C-alpha cells in the first residue's frame, strides 16, 4: 500500500477538524446544546482575541515553569538512567520505586507541594520535574539496554573504554527512544504546570482558568484550553526538530517514505 502524500496527511486532519467545528457551531446555534453550557467556536475565538494580552502574560509564566521543570527533569532522568545502566544494584533498587511513583496522580501531589513550597514558581517546577522524570529515565534505560552485546564485546576487544562504549554504542542506540520519551514529557510539562497553578498561585494559565471558571465564562475557559493545547503541540514540534538535528539519518528515512 502506497504511503499517503504530504498534502493528504495535512488535508485529511484539517478537514476532520473543520467538520467537527461546523457540527459544534450548528449544535449550539440550533439550540440542540444550550449556549450557557457550551460556547460556539466563534465565541471562543472572540474571547481568545479579546483576552489575548492577558492570556499572553499568563502563558509566558506557565511556559517558563514548564521549560524549567522539563530541563531539570531531563537532566535528572539522564543521570538516573546512566546510573541504572552502569550499576545493576542501583537499577534493582530504584526501578520498582519509579514504577510505584507513577501510580500516584499529580493532582494528589500538587497540594502537598504548594503546602510545603509556597505559592511561587518552585512547587510548579517541582511537579513538572516529577511528571517528566519517569518517561525520560525509562526510555533511556530501555535504549541503553537495547544495544547488541556482541557490538559491546567487539569494542572491548578493541580496547574501547567505558566512556567510548557509552558514547559510540549506547547513546546512539538510545537516541530514538529518548526523543520518544521527551515528546511525552513535553506534554506532561505543560499539564503539570497548569495543574499546580490550579491549586495555588497568582499567575499562570491554571490561575486564569480557575478565575474564568468561577465567573462562568466558558468561552474564555475554552480559549485557555486551546492555548494549552497549542503550547503542548509547540513543545512537541521543538522536540521533533531537535530529533531531526541530532539524528540526521531519520531525515533520510523520512524522505524515503515521502516518495
mmCIF file of N, CA, C and O in Angstrom, residues 66-139:
data_model
loop_
_atom_site.group_PDB
_atom_site.id
_atom_site.type_symbol
_atom_site.label_atom_id
_atom_site.label_comp_id
_atom_site.label_asym_id
_atom_site.label_seq_id
_atom_site.Cartn_x
_atom_site.Cartn_y
_atom_site.Cartn_z
ATOM 1 N N UNK A 66 7.138 25.357 32.864
ATOM 2 C CA UNK A 66 7.204 24.067 32.171
ATOM 3 C C UNK A 66 8.592 23.821 31.595
ATOM 4 O O UNK A 66 9.125 22.707 31.689
ATOM 5 N N UNK A 67 9.189 24.857 31.008
ATOM 6 C CA UNK A 67 10.515 24.705 30.404
ATOM 7 C C UNK A 67 11.572 24.413 31.470
ATOM 8 O O UNK A 67 12.436 23.543 31.280
ATOM 9 N N UNK A 68 11.504 25.144 32.591
ATOM 10 C CA UNK A 68 12.476 24.904 33.660
ATOM 11 C C UNK A 68 12.317 23.498 34.237
ATOM 12 O O UNK A 68 13.309 22.782 34.459
ATOM 13 N N UNK A 69 11.077 23.097 34.482
ATOM 14 C CA UNK A 69 10.844 21.752 35.019
ATOM 15 C C UNK A 69 11.248 20.664 34.054
ATOM 16 O O UNK A 69 11.811 19.635 34.457
ATOM 17 N N UNK A 70 10.973 20.882 32.759
ATOM 18 C CA UNK A 70 11.344 19.885 31.758
ATOM 19 C C UNK A 70 12.857 19.746 31.655
ATOM 20 O O UNK A 70 13.382 18.624 31.571
ATOM 21 N N UNK A 71 13.566 20.871 31.666
ATOM 22 C CA UNK A 71 15.027 20.813 31.599
ATOM 23 C C UNK A 71 15.605 20.067 32.797
ATOM 24 O O UNK A 71 16.497 19.212 32.643
ATOM 25 N N UNK A 72 15.099 20.363 33.987
ATOM 26 C CA UNK A 72 15.583 19.663 35.179
ATOM 27 C C UNK A 72 15.185 18.191 35.158
ATOM 28 O O UNK A 72 15.962 17.323 35.570
ATOM 29 N N UNK A 73 13.961 17.906 34.670
ATOM 30 C CA UNK A 73 13.517 16.518 34.580
ATOM 31 C C UNK A 73 14.375 15.703 33.625
ATOM 32 O O UNK A 73 14.711 14.542 33.907
ATOM 33 N N UNK A 74 14.740 16.305 32.494
ATOM 34 C CA UNK A 74 15.600 15.621 31.527
ATOM 35 C C UNK A 74 16.986 15.373 32.122
ATOM 36 O O UNK A 74 17.549 14.275 31.999
ATOM 37 N N UNK A 75 17.553 16.391 32.775
ATOM 38 C CA UNK A 75 18.883 16.236 33.381
ATOM 39 C C UNK A 75 18.876 15.164 34.462
ATOM 40 O O UNK A 75 19.763 14.289 34.505
ATOM 41 N N UNK A 76 17.865 15.196 35.322
ATOM 42 C CA UNK A 76 17.781 14.203 36.402
ATOM 43 C C UNK A 76 17.504 12.811 35.840
ATOM 44 O O UNK A 76 18.097 11.814 36.293
ATOM 45 N N UNK A 77 16.624 12.725 34.851
ATOM 46 C CA UNK A 77 16.323 11.438 34.239
ATOM 47 C C UNK A 77 17.536 10.842 33.547
ATOM 48 O O UNK A 77 17.779 9.629 33.620
ATOM 49 N N UNK A 78 18.313 11.691 32.872
ATOM 50 C CA UNK A 78 19.529 11.210 32.196
ATOM 51 C C UNK A 78 20.526 10.675 33.222
ATOM 52 O O UNK A 78 21.115 9.595 33.025
ATOM 53 N N UNK A 79 20.722 11.407 34.318
ATOM 54 C CA UNK A 79 21.663 10.968 35.346
ATOM 55 C C UNK A 79 21.235 9.635 35.958
ATOM 56 O O UNK A 79 22.051 8.718 36.133
ATOM 57 N N UNK A 80 19.942 9.512 36.267
ATOM 58 C CA UNK A 80 19.438 8.259 36.841
ATOM 59 C C UNK A 80 19.579 7.112 35.842
ATOM 60 O O UNK A 80 19.925 5.987 36.220
ATOM 61 N N UNK A 81 19.295 7.374 34.564
ATOM 62 C CA UNK A 81 19.393 6.315 33.560
ATOM 63 C C UNK A 81 20.823 5.810 33.421
ATOM 64 O O UNK A 81 21.059 4.596 33.303
ATOM 65 N N UNK A 82 21.785 6.715 33.444
ATOM 66 C CA UNK A 82 23.193 6.315 33.351
ATOM 67 C C UNK A 82 23.584 5.473 34.560
ATOM 68 O O UNK A 82 24.257 4.431 34.428
ATOM 69 N N UNK A 83 23.170 5.891 35.745
ATOM 70 C CA UNK A 83 23.494 5.135 36.957
ATOM 71 C C UNK A 83 22.803 3.767 36.960
ATOM 72 O O UNK A 83 23.410 2.765 37.367
ATOM 73 N N UNK A 84 21.553 3.707 36.496
ATOM 74 C CA UNK A 84 20.830 2.434 36.454
ATOM 75 C C UNK A 84 21.434 1.487 35.429
ATOM 76 O O UNK A 84 21.408 0.271 35.604
ATOM 77 N N UNK A 85 21.979 2.041 34.356
ATOM 78 C CA UNK A 85 22.638 1.199 33.360
ATOM 79 C C UNK A 85 24.012 0.730 33.838
ATOM 80 O O UNK A 85 24.424 -0.393 33.553
ATOM 81 N N UNK A 86 24.677 1.594 34.569
ATOM 82 C CA UNK A 86 26.051 1.283 34.998
ATOM 83 C C UNK A 86 26.080 0.333 36.194
ATOM 84 O O UNK A 86 26.905 -0.570 36.266
ATOM 85 N N UNK A 87 25.149 0.535 37.152
ATOM 86 C CA UNK A 87 25.165 -0.251 38.384
ATOM 87 C C UNK A 87 23.872 -1.046 38.500
ATOM 88 O O UNK A 87 22.790 -0.469 38.640
ATOM 89 N N UNK A 88 23.982 -2.353 38.445
ATOM 90 C CA UNK A 88 22.812 -3.223 38.497
ATOM 91 C C UNK A 88 22.077 -3.086 39.830
ATOM 92 O O UNK A 88 20.842 -3.124 39.881
ATOM 93 N N UNK A 89 22.827 -2.912 40.916
ATOM 94 C CA UNK A 89 22.195 -2.753 42.229
ATOM 95 C C UNK A 89 21.350 -1.484 42.273
ATOM 96 O O UNK A 89 20.240 -1.471 42.840
ATOM 97 N N UNK A 90 21.865 -0.421 41.681
ATOM 98 C CA UNK A 90 21.124 0.839 41.615
ATOM 99 C C UNK A 90 19.840 0.650 40.807
ATOM 100 O O UNK A 90 18.775 1.161 41.189
ATOM 101 N N UNK A 91 19.934 -0.100 39.726
ATOM 102 C CA UNK A 91 18.753 -0.378 38.901
ATOM 103 C C UNK A 91 17.710 -1.171 39.690
ATOM 104 O O UNK A 91 16.514 -0.827 39.688
ATOM 105 N N UNK A 92 18.155 -2.231 40.366
ATOM 106 C CA UNK A 92 17.229 -3.073 41.121
ATOM 107 C C UNK A 92 16.593 -2.298 42.279
ATOM 108 O O UNK A 92 15.442 -2.565 42.655
ATOM 109 N N UNK A 93 17.325 -1.327 42.832
ATOM 110 C CA UNK A 93 16.806 -0.583 43.981
ATOM 111 C C UNK A 93 15.755 0.437 43.565
ATOM 112 O O UNK A 93 14.736 0.610 44.250
ATOM 113 N N UNK A 94 15.981 1.124 42.440
ATOM 114 C CA UNK A 94 15.129 2.263 42.094
ATOM 115 C C UNK A 94 14.067 1.966 41.037
ATOM 116 O O UNK A 94 13.105 2.724 40.918
ATOM 117 N N UNK A 95 14.229 0.903 40.272
ATOM 118 C CA UNK A 95 13.238 0.609 39.230
ATOM 119 C C UNK A 95 11.835 0.392 39.806
ATOM 120 O O UNK A 95 10.857 0.972 39.305
ATOM 121 N N UNK A 96 11.672 -0.393 40.891
ATOM 122 C CA UNK A 96 10.321 -0.536 41.462
ATOM 123 C C UNK A 96 9.781 0.768 42.044
ATOM 124 O O UNK A 96 8.589 1.065 41.933
ATOM 125 N N UNK A 97 10.653 1.556 42.671
ATOM 126 C CA UNK A 97 10.210 2.821 43.253
ATOM 127 C C UNK A 97 9.728 3.787 42.176
ATOM 128 O O UNK A 97 8.741 4.508 42.375
ATOM 129 N N UNK A 98 10.401 3.806 41.046
ATOM 130 C CA UNK A 98 9.985 4.677 39.948
ATOM 131 C C UNK A 98 8.629 4.249 39.411
ATOM 132 O O UNK A 98 7.778 5.089 39.084
ATOM 133 N N UNK A 99 8.414 2.941 39.307
ATOM 134 C CA UNK A 99 7.130 2.444 38.816
ATOM 135 C C UNK A 99 6.006 2.805 39.779
ATOM 136 O O UNK A 99 4.931 3.258 39.363
ATOM 137 N N UNK A 100 6.257 2.638 41.074
ATOM 138 C CA UNK A 100 5.251 2.974 42.075
ATOM 139 C C UNK A 100 4.948 4.464 42.046
ATOM 140 O O UNK A 100 3.789 4.888 42.217
ATOM 141 N N UNK A 101 5.964 5.286 41.825
ATOM 142 C CA UNK A 101 5.753 6.737 41.828
ATOM 143 C C UNK A 101 4.773 7.174 40.751
ATOM 144 O O UNK A 101 4.100 8.200 40.895
ATOM 145 N N UNK A 102 4.689 6.417 39.673
ATOM 146 C CA UNK A 102 3.785 6.793 38.581
ATOM 147 C C UNK A 102 2.342 6.410 38.847
ATOM 148 O O UNK A 102 1.458 6.773 38.084
ATOM 149 N N UNK A 103 2.100 5.642 39.905
ATOM 150 C CA UNK A 103 0.717 5.309 40.267
ATOM 151 C C UNK A 103 0.078 6.406 41.109
ATOM 152 O O UNK A 103 -1.127 6.373 41.362
ATOM 153 N N UNK A 104 0.884 7.378 41.569
ATOM 154 C CA UNK A 104 0.370 8.485 42.374
ATOM 155 C C UNK A 104 -0.040 9.618 41.441
ATOM 156 O O UNK A 104 0.798 10.149 40.713
ATOM 157 N N UNK A 105 -1.306 10.013 41.401
ATOM 158 C CA UNK A 105 -1.734 11.081 40.488
ATOM 159 C C UNK A 105 -1.110 12.413 40.866
ATOM 160 O O UNK A 105 -0.948 12.733 42.051
ATOM 161 N N UNK A 106 -0.767 13.201 39.846
ATOM 162 C CA UNK A 106 -0.151 14.503 40.093
ATOM 163 C C UNK A 106 -1.087 15.442 40.836
ATOM 164 O O UNK A 106 -0.639 16.318 41.582
ATOM 165 N N UNK A 107 -2.403 15.249 40.648
ATOM 166 C CA UNK A 107 -3.368 16.096 41.352
ATOM 167 C C UNK A 107 -3.256 15.893 42.861
ATOM 168 O O UNK A 107 -3.527 16.815 43.642
ATOM 169 N N UNK A 108 -2.857 14.701 43.288
ATOM 170 C CA UNK A 108 -2.709 14.429 44.716
ATOM 171 C C UNK A 108 -1.400 15.001 45.261
ATOM 172 O O UNK A 108 -1.314 15.348 46.446
ATOM 173 N N UNK A 109 -0.382 15.100 44.413
ATOM 174 C CA UNK A 109 0.911 15.615 44.862
ATOM 175 C C UNK A 109 0.919 17.133 44.913
ATOM 176 O O UNK A 109 1.525 17.730 45.809
ATOM 177 N N UNK A 110 0.238 17.769 43.964
ATOM 178 C CA UNK A 110 0.296 19.223 43.827
ATOM 179 C C UNK A 110 -0.064 19.973 45.109
ATOM 180 O O UNK A 110 0.653 20.914 45.493
ATOM 181 N N UNK A 111 -1.167 19.624 45.816
ATOM 182 C CA UNK A 111 -1.480 20.379 47.046
ATOM 183 C C UNK A 111 -0.384 20.291 48.101
ATOM 184 O O UNK A 111 -0.129 21.259 48.819
ATOM 185 N N UNK A 112 0.266 19.130 48.184
ATOM 186 C CA UNK A 112 1.347 18.979 49.156
ATOM 187 C C UNK A 112 2.531 19.862 48.795
ATOM 188 O O UNK A 112 3.140 20.491 49.663
ATOM 189 N N UNK A 113 2.863 19.922 47.507
ATOM 190 C CA UNK A 113 3.981 20.759 47.084
ATOM 191 C C UNK A 113 3.701 22.230 47.346
ATOM 192 O O UNK A 113 4.590 22.984 47.761
ATOM 193 N N UNK A 114 2.454 22.644 47.099
ATOM 194 C CA UNK A 114 2.078 24.036 47.376
ATOM 195 C C UNK A 114 2.166 24.312 48.880
ATOM 196 O O UNK A 114 2.633 25.376 49.311
ATOM 197 N N UNK A 115 1.738 23.338 49.683
ATOM 198 C CA UNK A 115 1.783 23.493 51.148
ATOM 199 C C UNK A 115 3.219 23.589 51.645
ATOM 200 O O UNK A 115 3.543 24.405 52.516
ATOM 201 N N UNK A 116 4.100 22.756 51.081
ATOM 202 C CA UNK A 116 5.486 22.720 51.538
ATOM 203 C C UNK A 116 6.337 23.854 50.979
ATOM 204 O O UNK A 116 7.212 24.372 51.660
ATOM 205 N N UNK A 117 6.084 24.219 49.709
ATOM 206 C CA UNK A 117 6.987 25.123 48.993
ATOM 207 C C UNK A 117 6.396 26.498 48.711
ATOM 208 O O UNK A 117 7.073 27.347 48.132
ATOM 209 N N UNK A 118 5.127 26.701 49.075
ATOM 210 C CA UNK A 118 4.537 28.018 48.902
ATOM 211 C C UNK A 118 3.807 28.162 47.581
ATOM 212 O O UNK A 118 3.581 27.192 46.852
ATOM 213 N N UNK A 119 3.450 29.414 47.269
ATOM 214 C CA UNK A 119 2.631 29.694 46.094
ATOM 215 C C UNK A 119 3.443 30.255 44.923
ATOM 216 O O UNK A 119 2.860 30.722 43.952
ATOM 217 N N UNK A 120 4.747 30.218 45.025
ATOM 218 C CA UNK A 120 5.593 30.728 43.949
ATOM 219 C C UNK A 120 5.777 29.725 42.827
ATOM 220 O O UNK A 120 4.989 28.776 42.662
ATOM 221 N N UNK A 121 6.834 29.919 42.060
ATOM 222 C CA UNK A 121 7.093 29.057 40.900
ATOM 223 C C UNK A 121 7.691 27.712 41.289
ATOM 224 O O UNK A 121 7.571 26.735 40.542
ATOM 225 N N UNK A 122 8.321 27.629 42.465
ATOM 226 C CA UNK A 122 9.047 26.399 42.842
ATOM 227 C C UNK A 122 8.173 25.152 42.858
ATOM 228 O O UNK A 122 8.560 24.122 42.281
ATOM 229 N N UNK A 123 6.993 25.144 43.506
ATOM 230 C CA UNK A 123 6.184 23.915 43.500
ATOM 231 C C UNK A 123 5.731 23.520 42.099
ATOM 232 O O UNK A 123 5.603 22.322 41.812
ATOM 233 N N UNK A 124 5.496 24.495 41.218
ATOM 234 C CA UNK A 124 5.108 24.172 39.848
ATOM 235 C C UNK A 124 6.255 23.473 39.124
ATOM 236 O O UNK A 124 6.067 22.465 38.432
ATOM 237 N N UNK A 125 7.455 24.003 39.295
ATOM 238 C CA UNK A 125 8.622 23.413 38.629
ATOM 239 C C UNK A 125 8.886 22.016 39.161
ATOM 240 O O UNK A 125 9.179 21.082 38.394
ATOM 241 N N UNK A 126 8.766 21.842 40.480
ATOM 242 C CA UNK A 126 8.992 20.515 41.078
ATOM 243 C C UNK A 126 7.979 19.507 40.547
ATOM 244 O O UNK A 126 8.332 18.357 40.233
ATOM 245 N N UNK A 127 6.718 19.915 40.427
ATOM 246 C CA UNK A 127 5.698 18.998 39.904
ATOM 247 C C UNK A 127 5.990 18.625 38.453
ATOM 248 O O UNK A 127 5.795 17.469 38.059
ATOM 249 N N UNK A 128 6.480 19.572 37.672
ATOM 250 C CA UNK A 128 6.851 19.261 36.285
ATOM 251 C C UNK A 128 8.018 18.287 36.249
ATOM 252 O O UNK A 128 8.043 17.356 35.440
ATOM 253 N N UNK A 129 8.982 18.480 37.129
ATOM 254 C CA UNK A 129 10.118 17.547 37.211
ATOM 255 C C UNK A 129 9.630 16.137 37.531
ATOM 256 O O UNK A 129 10.047 15.154 36.900
ATOM 257 N N UNK A 130 8.732 16.033 38.508
ATOM 258 C CA UNK A 130 8.183 14.723 38.887
ATOM 259 C C UNK A 130 7.433 14.089 37.716
ATOM 260 O O UNK A 130 7.523 12.877 37.479
ATOM 261 N N UNK A 131 6.708 14.915 36.949
ATOM 262 C CA UNK A 131 5.899 14.402 35.841
ATOM 263 C C UNK A 131 6.759 13.958 34.661
ATOM 264 O O UNK A 131 6.405 13.005 33.953
ATOM 265 N N UNK A 132 7.878 14.646 34.423
ATOM 266 C CA UNK A 132 8.677 14.381 33.224
ATOM 267 C C UNK A 132 9.843 13.430 33.479
ATOM 268 O O UNK A 132 10.420 12.892 32.532
ATOM 269 N N UNK A 133 10.187 13.218 34.731
ATOM 270 C CA UNK A 133 11.357 12.408 35.056
ATOM 271 C C UNK A 133 11.200 10.958 34.596
ATOM 272 O O UNK A 133 12.115 10.374 34.010
ATOM 273 N N UNK A 134 10.030 10.372 34.849
ATOM 274 C CA UNK A 134 9.836 8.947 34.578
ATOM 275 C C UNK A 134 9.948 8.592 33.086
ATOM 276 O O UNK A 134 10.692 7.662 32.738
ATOM 277 N N UNK A 135 9.249 9.278 32.169
ATOM 278 C CA UNK A 135 9.367 8.893 30.750
ATOM 279 C C UNK A 135 10.792 8.998 30.221
ATOM 280 O O UNK A 135 11.228 8.158 29.417
ATOM 281 N N UNK A 136 11.522 10.015 30.678
ATOM 282 C CA UNK A 136 12.907 10.181 30.223
ATOM 283 C C UNK A 136 13.772 9.028 30.722
ATOM 284 O O UNK A 136 14.529 8.412 29.950
ATOM 285 N N UNK A 137 13.669 8.724 32.000
ATOM 286 C CA UNK A 137 14.509 7.675 32.586
ATOM 287 C C UNK A 137 14.212 6.316 31.969
ATOM 288 O O UNK A 137 15.137 5.586 31.577
ATOM 289 N N UNK A 138 12.943 5.970 31.864
ATOM 290 C CA UNK A 138 12.568 4.663 31.334
ATOM 291 C C UNK A 138 12.995 4.515 29.875
ATOM 292 O O UNK A 138 13.527 3.472 29.470
ATOM 293 N N UNK A 139 12.792 5.548 29.077
ATOM 294 C CA UNK A 139 13.162 5.453 27.661
ATOM 295 C C UNK A 139 14.670 5.315 27.494
ATOM 296 O O UNK A 139 15.141 4.539 26.650
#
